[in-house]
Coordinates of C-alpha atoms and ligand atoms in Angstrom, one line a residue:
M1 CA -129.2 32.9 -69.4
E2 CA -130.5 36.1 -70.9
V3 CA -133.7 35.0 -72.5
L4 CA -136.0 32.5 -71.1
S5 CA -139.4 31.2 -72.0
I6 CA -141.3 28.5 -70.2
G7 CA -144.2 26.4 -71.1
N8 CA -144.2 26.3 -74.8
K9 CA -141.0 25.2 -76.4
E10 CA -142.2 25.1 -80.0
H11 CA -143.2 28.7 -79.8
D12 CA -139.9 30.0 -78.6
E13 CA -138.2 30.5 -81.8
L14 CA -140.9 32.8 -83.0
R15 CA -140.4 35.2 -80.2
Q16 CA -136.7 34.9 -79.5
G17 CA -135.6 34.4 -83.0
E18 CA -131.9 33.8 -83.3
A19 CA -133.1 31.1 -85.5
Y20 CA -131.9 30.5 -89.0
A21 CA -134.2 30.9 -91.9
G22 CA -132.9 29.7 -95.2
T23 CA -134.8 30.2 -98.4
P24 CA -135.8 27.1 -100.4
E25 CA -134.3 26.9 -103.9
K26 CA -136.7 27.1 -106.8
G27 CA -136.7 28.1 -110.4
S28 CA -133.5 28.9 -112.3
F29 CA -131.8 32.1 -111.3
S30 CA -128.3 33.1 -112.2
K31 CA -127.8 34.9 -108.9
H32 CA -128.7 33.7 -105.4
F33 CA -129.4 35.3 -102.1
Y34 CA -129.2 33.7 -98.6
I35 CA -131.1 35.3 -95.8
E36 CA -130.9 34.8 -92.0
S37 CA -133.4 36.3 -89.7
Y38 CA -133.2 37.2 -86.0
G39 CA -135.7 38.8 -83.6
C40 CA -139.5 38.8 -83.5
A41 CA -142.0 37.3 -85.9
M42 CA -142.3 40.7 -87.6
N43 CA -138.7 40.5 -88.7
F44 CA -139.3 37.0 -90.0
A45 CA -142.3 38.3 -91.9
D46 CA -140.2 41.1 -93.3
S47 CA -137.7 38.6 -94.6
E48 CA -140.5 37.1 -96.7
V49 CA -141.2 40.5 -98.2
V50 CA -137.5 40.9 -99.0
A51 CA -137.5 37.4 -100.6
S52 CA -140.4 38.5 -102.8
I53 CA -138.7 41.8 -103.9
L54 CA -135.4 39.9 -104.7
E55 CA -137.1 37.2 -106.7
K56 CA -138.7 39.8 -108.9
N57 CA -135.3 41.2 -109.5
G58 CA -133.6 38.0 -110.6
F59 CA -132.3 36.6 -107.3
G60 CA -133.3 33.1 -106.3
G61 CA -133.2 32.1 -102.7
T62 CA -130.7 29.5 -101.4
R63 CA -130.1 27.7 -98.2
N64 CA -126.5 27.1 -99.2
I65 CA -124.4 30.0 -98.2
E66 CA -121.5 28.8 -100.3
I67 CA -123.3 29.6 -103.5
A68 CA -124.8 32.9 -102.4
D69 CA -123.9 36.1 -104.3
L70 CA -125.7 38.1 -101.7
I71 CA -125.8 37.3 -97.9
L72 CA -128.5 39.2 -96.0
I73 CA -128.9 39.2 -92.2
N74 CA -132.2 40.6 -90.9
T75 CA -131.2 41.9 -87.5
C76 CA -132.7 42.6 -84.1
S77 CA -131.7 45.3 -81.5
I78 CA -134.1 44.5 -78.7
R79 CA -131.4 43.4 -76.2
E80 CA -127.6 43.7 -76.3
K81 CA -127.2 40.0 -76.7
A82 CA -129.2 40.0 -79.9
E83 CA -126.8 42.6 -81.4
Q84 CA -123.8 40.6 -80.2
T85 CA -125.0 37.5 -82.0
V86 CA -125.4 39.4 -85.2
R87 CA -121.9 40.9 -85.0
K88 CA -120.5 37.4 -84.5
R89 CA -122.3 36.2 -87.7
L90 CA -121.0 39.2 -89.7
T91 CA -117.4 38.4 -88.7
E92 CA -118.0 34.9 -90.0
F93 CA -119.4 36.2 -93.3
R94 CA -116.3 38.4 -93.7
K95 CA -114.1 35.3 -93.8
L96 CA -116.4 33.8 -96.5
K97 CA -116.1 37.0 -98.5
K98 CA -112.3 36.7 -98.6
D99 CA -112.6 33.6 -100.7
K100 CA -115.4 35.2 -102.8
P101 CA -114.6 38.8 -103.4
G102 CA -117.7 39.6 -105.6
M103 CA -120.1 38.5 -102.9
L104 CA -122.1 41.2 -101.1
V105 CA -123.1 41.2 -97.4
G106 CA -126.1 43.3 -96.3
V107 CA -127.6 44.2 -93.0
L108 CA -131.3 44.6 -92.9
G109 CA -133.8 45.3 -90.0
C110 CA -133.6 46.8 -86.6
M111 CA -129.8 47.3 -86.3
A112 CA -129.6 49.2 -89.6
E113 CA -130.3 52.7 -88.4
R114 CA -128.3 52.5 -85.2
L115 CA -125.1 50.9 -86.5
K116 CA -125.0 52.0 -90.2
S117 CA -121.8 54.0 -90.0
K118 CA -120.1 51.6 -87.7
L119 CA -120.8 48.6 -89.8
L120 CA -120.0 50.2 -93.1
E121 CA -117.0 52.3 -92.2
E122 CA -115.3 51.5 -88.9
E123 CA -115.7 47.8 -89.1
K124 CA -116.0 47.3 -92.9
L125 CA -118.2 44.3 -92.2
V126 CA -120.9 45.0 -94.7
D127 CA -121.6 46.4 -98.2
L128 CA -125.2 47.5 -97.8
V129 CA -127.4 48.6 -94.9
V130 CA -131.1 48.7 -95.4
G131 CA -133.7 49.7 -92.7
P132 CA -137.1 48.1 -92.3
D133 CA -139.0 50.6 -94.4
A134 CA -136.5 50.7 -97.3
Y135 CA -136.7 47.2 -98.7
R136 CA -138.2 48.4 -102.0
S137 CA -134.9 50.1 -102.7
L138 CA -132.9 46.9 -102.3
P139 CA -132.5 46.2 -106.0
D140 CA -131.0 49.7 -106.6
L141 CA -128.8 49.4 -103.5
I142 CA -127.5 46.0 -104.6
G143 CA -126.6 47.7 -107.9
E144 CA -124.7 50.5 -106.1
A145 CA -122.9 48.1 -103.8
G146 CA -121.8 46.0 -106.8
T147 CA -119.9 49.0 -108.1
G148 CA -118.1 49.4 -104.8
Q149 CA -120.2 52.2 -103.4
K150 CA -121.5 52.2 -99.9
A151 CA -125.2 51.5 -100.2
V152 CA -127.3 52.8 -97.4
N153 CA -131.0 53.5 -96.9
V154 CA -132.3 53.6 -93.4
L155 CA -135.1 56.1 -93.9
L156 CA -138.2 55.4 -91.9
S157 CA -141.5 56.0 -93.5
R158 CA -144.9 57.2 -92.3
D159 CA -146.8 55.1 -94.8
E160 CA -144.9 52.1 -96.0
T161 CA -146.7 48.8 -95.2
Y162 CA -145.6 46.7 -98.3
S163 CA -149.3 46.0 -98.6
D164 CA -149.1 45.2 -102.4
I165 CA -146.2 42.7 -102.0
S166 CA -147.0 39.1 -101.7
P167 CA -144.5 37.6 -99.3
I168 CA -142.6 34.4 -100.3
R169 CA -143.0 32.0 -97.4
I170 CA -139.7 30.9 -96.0
D171 CA -139.3 27.8 -93.9
S172 CA -143.0 27.5 -93.6
N173 CA -144.8 24.3 -92.6
G174 CA -147.5 25.2 -95.1
I175 CA -150.1 25.2 -92.3
S176 CA -149.5 28.4 -90.4
G177 CA -148.5 31.7 -91.9
F178 CA -147.7 35.2 -90.5
V179 CA -149.4 38.2 -91.9
S180 CA -148.2 41.7 -91.0
I181 CA -151.1 44.1 -90.3
M182 CA -149.2 47.1 -89.2
R183 CA -145.7 48.5 -88.8
G184 CA -143.9 50.6 -86.2
C185 CA -145.0 51.6 -82.8
N186 CA -146.2 54.8 -81.2
N187 CA -145.9 53.7 -77.6
M188 CA -142.8 55.0 -75.9
C189 CA -142.1 52.2 -73.4
S190 CA -139.0 53.7 -71.8
F191 CA -136.9 50.5 -72.1
C192 CA -137.7 49.8 -75.7
V193 CA -135.8 50.4 -78.9
V194 CA -138.6 49.4 -81.3
P195 CA -140.1 52.9 -81.9
F196 CA -136.6 54.1 -82.9
T197 CA -135.7 51.1 -85.1
R198 CA -139.2 50.8 -86.8
G199 CA -140.6 54.3 -86.7
R200 CA -144.2 55.5 -86.4
E201 CA -147.1 53.2 -86.2
R202 CA -149.1 52.7 -89.4
S203 CA -151.9 50.2 -90.3
R204 CA -152.0 48.2 -93.5
D205 CA -154.9 48.2 -95.9
A206 CA -157.5 45.9 -94.4
F207 CA -158.5 44.5 -97.8
S208 CA -155.0 43.5 -98.7
I209 CA -154.7 41.8 -95.3
V210 CA -157.8 39.8 -95.9
A211 CA -156.7 39.0 -99.5
E212 CA -153.4 37.7 -98.2
C213 CA -155.1 35.5 -95.6
R214 CA -157.5 34.2 -98.2
N215 CA -154.7 33.4 -100.5
L216 CA -152.9 31.5 -97.8
F217 CA -156.1 29.5 -97.1
E218 CA -156.5 28.7 -100.8
Q219 CA -152.9 27.4 -100.8
G220 CA -153.8 25.0 -97.9
Y221 CA -152.8 27.0 -94.9
K222 CA -155.1 26.5 -91.9
E223 CA -153.9 29.2 -89.5
V224 CA -152.9 32.9 -89.8
T225 CA -151.2 35.0 -87.2
L226 CA -151.9 38.7 -87.5
L227 CA -148.7 40.6 -86.5
G228 CA -148.0 44.0 -85.1
Q229 CA -146.2 45.4 -82.1
N230 CA -149.6 46.6 -80.8
V231 CA -152.3 44.9 -82.8
D232 CA -155.2 46.4 -80.8
S233 CA -154.4 49.9 -82.0
Y234 CA -154.9 48.8 -85.6
Y235 CA -156.9 51.5 -87.3
W236 CA -157.3 51.8 -91.1
T237 CA -159.4 54.2 -93.0
H238 CA -160.4 53.5 -96.6
P239 CA -159.0 56.4 -98.7
E240 CA -162.2 56.6 -100.8
T241 CA -165.1 55.6 -98.7
N242 CA -163.6 56.9 -95.4
E243 CA -164.9 53.8 -93.7
S244 CA -162.7 53.0 -90.7
I245 CA -161.7 49.5 -89.7
T246 CA -160.7 48.7 -86.1
F247 CA -158.8 45.6 -84.9
A248 CA -162.0 43.9 -83.8
M249 CA -163.5 44.4 -87.2
L250 CA -160.4 43.2 -89.0
L251 CA -160.4 40.0 -86.8
E252 CA -164.0 39.4 -87.8
M253 CA -163.2 39.9 -91.5
V254 CA -160.4 37.4 -91.3
A255 CA -162.4 34.9 -89.2
C256 CA -165.1 35.0 -91.8
I257 CA -162.8 33.8 -94.6
D258 CA -163.5 30.2 -93.6
P259 CA -164.5 28.6 -90.3
S260 CA -161.6 26.1 -90.8
L261 CA -159.0 28.9 -90.9
R262 CA -157.7 29.6 -87.4
V263 CA -156.9 33.2 -86.6
R264 CA -154.2 34.2 -84.0
F265 CA -152.7 37.6 -83.3
S266 CA -149.7 39.1 -81.5
T267 CA -149.0 41.3 -79.6
S268 CA -151.7 42.9 -77.5
H269 CA -150.9 45.9 -75.3
P270 CA -153.0 45.7 -72.1
K271 CA -154.0 49.4 -72.5
D272 CA -155.5 48.9 -75.9
I273 CA -157.3 45.5 -75.9
T274 CA -161.0 46.3 -75.9
D275 CA -164.2 44.4 -74.9
E276 CA -165.1 44.6 -78.6
V277 CA -162.0 42.5 -79.4
L278 CA -162.7 40.1 -76.6
F279 CA -166.4 39.6 -77.7
T280 CA -165.3 39.1 -81.3
M281 CA -162.9 36.4 -80.1
K282 CA -165.7 34.8 -78.1
K283 CA -168.1 34.9 -81.1
Y284 CA -165.9 33.0 -83.5
H285 CA -164.7 29.4 -82.7
N286 CA -161.8 29.8 -85.2
I287 CA -160.3 32.9 -83.4
C288 CA -158.0 31.2 -81.0
K289 CA -158.5 31.6 -77.3
Y290 CA -155.1 32.8 -76.5
I291 CA -153.8 36.3 -75.6
H292 CA -150.3 37.4 -75.3
L293 CA -150.5 40.2 -72.8
P294 CA -147.1 41.5 -71.8
V295 CA -147.1 42.8 -68.2
Q296 CA -143.3 43.7 -68.0
S297 CA -143.6 44.4 -64.2
G298 CA -146.0 43.9 -61.4
S299 CA -145.1 47.1 -59.6
S300 CA -147.1 50.2 -60.5
R301 CA -144.2 52.4 -59.6
V302 CA -141.9 50.5 -62.1
L303 CA -144.7 50.4 -64.7
Q304 CA -144.9 54.2 -64.5
L305 CA -141.1 54.5 -65.0
M306 CA -141.5 52.1 -67.9
N307 CA -144.1 54.3 -69.3
R308 CA -146.5 51.4 -69.8
T309 CA -149.5 53.7 -69.0
Y310 CA -151.3 51.2 -66.8
T311 CA -151.1 50.2 -63.2
R312 CA -150.9 46.8 -61.6
E313 CA -154.6 47.1 -60.7
W314 CA -155.6 48.1 -64.2
Y315 CA -153.7 45.2 -65.7
L316 CA -155.3 42.7 -63.3
S317 CA -158.7 44.1 -64.1
K318 CA -158.0 43.4 -67.8
V319 CA -157.0 39.8 -67.0
A320 CA -160.2 39.4 -65.0
R321 CA -162.3 40.7 -67.8
I322 CA -160.7 38.3 -70.3
R323 CA -161.4 35.4 -67.9
E324 CA -164.9 36.6 -67.4
I325 CA -165.7 36.7 -71.1
M326 CA -163.7 33.7 -72.1
P327 CA -162.9 31.4 -69.2
E328 CA -161.1 28.9 -71.5
C329 CA -158.7 31.6 -72.8
S330 CA -155.0 31.1 -72.1
I331 CA -152.8 34.1 -71.3
S332 CA -149.1 34.6 -71.6
A333 CA -146.8 37.5 -70.7
D334 CA -143.5 39.2 -71.3
I335 CA -141.6 40.1 -68.1
I336 CA -138.5 42.2 -67.5
A337 CA -136.4 41.6 -64.3
G338 CA -134.2 44.3 -62.9
F339 CA -135.4 47.5 -64.6
C340 CA -133.9 50.7 -63.2
T341 CA -134.5 51.3 -59.5
E342 CA -136.4 48.0 -59.1
T343 CA -136.5 47.1 -55.3
E344 CA -137.0 43.7 -53.8
E345 CA -140.5 44.8 -53.0
D346 CA -141.1 45.7 -56.7
H347 CA -139.7 42.3 -57.7
Q348 CA -142.1 40.6 -55.2
D349 CA -144.9 42.5 -56.9
T350 CA -143.9 41.0 -60.2
I351 CA -143.9 37.5 -58.6
S352 CA -147.3 38.1 -57.1
I353 CA -148.9 39.5 -60.3
M354 CA -147.7 36.4 -62.1
Q355 CA -149.4 34.2 -59.5
I356 CA -152.7 36.2 -59.6
A357 CA -152.7 36.4 -63.5
N358 CA -151.9 32.7 -63.4
Y359 CA -150.0 32.8 -66.8
D360 CA -149.9 29.7 -68.9
Y361 CA -146.5 30.7 -70.0
S362 CA -144.2 33.7 -70.1
Y363 CA -141.2 35.1 -71.9
M364 CA -138.8 36.4 -69.3
Y365 CA -135.8 38.7 -69.8
F366 CA -133.5 40.7 -67.6
Y367 CA -133.3 44.4 -68.4
S368 CA -130.7 45.3 -71.0
E369 CA -130.2 49.1 -71.5
R370 CA -130.6 50.2 -75.1
P371 CA -128.8 53.3 -76.3
G372 CA -131.1 56.1 -77.2
T373 CA -134.2 54.9 -75.3
L374 CA -136.0 57.1 -72.8
A375 CA -134.7 54.9 -69.9
A376 CA -131.1 55.2 -71.1
K377 CA -131.4 58.9 -71.1
R378 CA -133.4 59.4 -67.9
Y379 CA -132.5 56.5 -65.5
T380 CA -129.4 54.7 -64.3
D381 CA -129.2 51.0 -65.1
D382 CA -128.5 50.5 -61.4
I383 CA -129.4 46.9 -60.6
P384 CA -126.3 44.8 -60.5
E385 CA -126.2 42.0 -63.0
E386 CA -126.1 39.2 -60.4
V387 CA -129.2 40.7 -58.8
K388 CA -131.0 40.9 -62.2
K389 CA -130.0 37.3 -62.8
R390 CA -131.2 36.1 -59.5
R391 CA -134.5 37.9 -59.8
L392 CA -134.9 36.5 -63.3
Q393 CA -134.3 33.0 -62.0
E394 CA -137.0 33.5 -59.3
I395 CA -139.4 34.6 -61.9
V396 CA -138.6 31.6 -64.1
D397 CA -139.1 29.3 -61.2
V398 CA -142.5 30.7 -60.5
Q399 CA -143.5 30.4 -64.1
W400 CA -142.4 26.7 -64.1
T401 CA -144.7 26.0 -61.3
L402 CA -147.6 27.9 -63.0
S403 CA -147.0 26.2 -66.4
N404 CA -146.9 22.8 -64.7
E405 CA -150.1 23.5 -62.9
S406 CA -151.7 24.8 -66.1
N407 CA -150.7 21.6 -67.9
K408 CA -152.0 19.4 -65.1
R409 CA -155.3 21.1 -65.3
D410 CA -155.6 19.9 -68.9
L411 CA -155.1 16.2 -68.1
G412 CA -158.3 14.3 -69.0
K413 CA -159.5 17.1 -71.3
T414 CA -160.1 16.7 -75.0
F415 CA -159.0 19.5 -77.3
E416 CA -159.4 20.2 -81.0
V417 CA -155.8 20.2 -82.4
L418 CA -154.5 21.4 -85.7
V419 CA -151.9 19.0 -86.9
E420 CA -148.8 20.9 -87.9
G421 CA -146.4 18.1 -88.7
D422 CA -144.1 15.5 -87.1
S423 CA -143.1 16.0 -83.5
K424 CA -139.6 17.3 -83.0
K425 CA -138.5 14.2 -81.3
S426 CA -140.1 11.4 -83.3
D427 CA -141.7 10.9 -86.7
Q428 CA -143.9 8.3 -85.1
D429 CA -145.7 11.2 -83.3
W430 CA -147.8 14.2 -84.6
M431 CA -147.4 17.6 -83.2
G432 CA -150.1 20.3 -83.1
R433 CA -151.6 23.0 -81.0
N434 CA -154.9 23.6 -79.4
S435 CA -156.8 26.9 -79.5
Q436 CA -155.0 27.9 -76.3
N437 CA -151.6 27.6 -78.3
K438 CA -150.4 24.7 -76.2
V439 CA -148.4 22.1 -78.1
I440 CA -149.8 18.6 -78.0
V441 CA -147.9 15.6 -79.1
F442 CA -149.7 12.3 -79.9
P443 CA -148.9 9.0 -81.5
K444 CA -149.7 8.6 -85.2
E445 CA -150.9 5.0 -84.8
N446 CA -152.7 3.8 -88.0
H447 CA -155.0 6.7 -88.5
S448 CA -155.3 8.4 -91.8
I449 CA -154.6 11.8 -90.3
Q450 CA -152.6 14.3 -92.3
K451 CA -150.8 17.5 -91.7
G452 CA -153.4 20.4 -91.6
D453 CA -156.2 18.2 -90.2
Y454 CA -158.2 19.1 -87.2
V455 CA -158.4 16.2 -84.7
Q456 CA -159.8 15.6 -81.2
V457 CA -157.0 14.7 -78.8
L458 CA -157.4 13.5 -75.2
V459 CA -154.6 14.8 -72.9
T460 CA -153.1 11.9 -71.0
G461 CA -149.9 13.3 -69.7
C462 CA -147.4 16.2 -69.8
T463 CA -143.7 16.8 -69.9
K464 CA -142.0 20.2 -69.4
G465 CA -143.8 22.5 -71.7
T466 CA -145.7 19.9 -73.8
L467 CA -148.9 18.1 -73.5
M468 CA -149.1 14.4 -74.5
G469 CA -152.3 12.9 -75.7
T470 CA -154.1 10.2 -77.7
F471 CA -156.2 10.5 -80.8
K472 CA -160.0 10.4 -80.1
N473 CA -162.6 9.7 -82.7
Ligands
SAH1 N1 -144.7 45.2 -78.7 C1 -144.6 44.2 -77.7 C2 -143.2 43.9 -77.4 C3 -142.1 43.8 -78.3 S1 -140.5 43.5 -77.7 C4 -145.3 44.7 -76.5 O1 -145.4 45.8 -76.3 O2 -145.6 43.8 -75.7 C5 -140.7 42.0 -76.9 C6 -140.3 42.0 -75.4 O3 -139.0 42.2 -75.2 C7 -141.0 43.1 -74.6 O4 -142.3 42.8 -74.3 C8 -140.1 43.1 -73.4 O5 -140.5 42.2 -72.4 C9 -138.8 42.7 -73.9 N2 -137.8 43.9 -74.0 C10 -138.0 45.0 -74.8 N3 -136.9 45.8 -74.5 C11 -136.2 45.2 -73.6 C12 -135.0 45.6 -72.9 N4 -134.4 46.8 -73.2 N5 -134.4 44.7 -72.0 C13 -135.0 43.6 -71.8 N6 -136.1 43.1 -72.4 C14 -136.7 44.0 -73.3
SF4_2 FE1 -141.7 48.5 -77.5 FE2 -143.7 49.2 -75.9 FE3 -143.9 49.5 -78.6 FE4 -144.0 47.1 -77.4 S1 -145.5 48.7 -77.1 S2 -142.8 47.7 -79.2 S3 -142.5 47.3 -75.7 S4 -142.5 50.6 -77.3
F3S3 FE1 -136.0 42.9 -82.5 FE2 -136.9 44.7 -84.2 FE3 -138.5 42.8 -83.5 S1 -135.6 45.1 -82.4 S2 -137.8 42.2 -81.5 S3 -136.6 42.6 -84.6 S4 -139.0 44.9 -84.0

């Protein structure tokens, strides 16, 4: 029980990854690649950039690993378990390779930098290792690996944003798409490996973002999620006009593409989300009223050790501001249990901040020390595993109660729902989300509703994590 999320099942895969993403077959290619993605939505979005680079270089995607000439695994390092999962997969790929000697196996993404020599030399598990900023060099590296050389490029860049590459959508429902707006992270949260795996923060050309969103809309997409580790610090300056674009301005530009294109974003750092962003959200009906606002801990002492740069009081004042400006906005969080030196009192502070912030749902983890991070260098990982697990369970229990109460408050309300497709359980039911990002399932009955439509749904019941409703004219 390392990773837990409560309240929004259909959303889990996005955050926790470990989900398989195959590439649909199309066109006639003589060579095929197969790609699996782990980790956060940004990694999934990167796989779509990789698919585009490979297709331009003669590789067609396949979901069938048996016919692949190239197997790629886009990896995550955020917690130890994520790395273990990847290693297990690589060992399985090695078996496949025995039967197909010409096949190449490549590691992409966040494990690349940290484990390059281990994977290539000590364990001989892979033929190529490519870091998140080096995907343009993939075609050359594949060529090198094909001649038996060890092909590696894990250089991090200060300016790569892949802004000119049009991603090929993988496993998309054709309704909601992810659009990367920035890369890397300049925050040095002491527990976090991301600044080391993804490098310095840089923002993508605002006009290329708007063009990508417009293009998705023209293809029939109804929702875009703007992605970055810290979207509120988005800041792009036009190289010729010197005009600067903030996140609030970018949100507005995307929202203005069309009122029927929903706009979401993730993730917001509490220190950076501004009133300007909140008022922009309020101004546009199509900017969804949902903010993912990771808290990590409710104790100011622990927050300081985590280097989150806000206190408990500051965080709570941000939550109060959101509720004041947009009372209907839902809020979710990420929470870490058992960070270094965490006392029972600190833990109780986390429980109480959850209750005060009244999260609609949360993603909850226990602390996993990552080599090279500030916390690994400075502090001892001194909370015993059973204590971490017990505290995590208590946090999860509190979230269950909060999510349940949140769902009950929605009973009898009518929401505008974007229909995303069949419900997971039955093709007799539709599944969609409201602006608050809550999943709502409702019977198809005989209406002429289609995937991608907006419909009014009355909430009549709820199960764990899902609202149930009926179609309302
Ligand atoms: N940029 C985002 C978070 C990205 S990582 C933000 O700042 O909010 C997603 C979540 O993984 C984090 O919010 C944190 O809760 C969790 N996480 C990161 N490093 C971790 C670690 N070493 N152990 C446990 N959980 C961790
Ligand atoms: Fe990691 Fe902090 Fe950056 Fe988020 S903001 S990616 S937690 S360093
Ligand atoms: Fe994992 Fe890298 Fe994302 S470490 S969470 S895939 S940025």
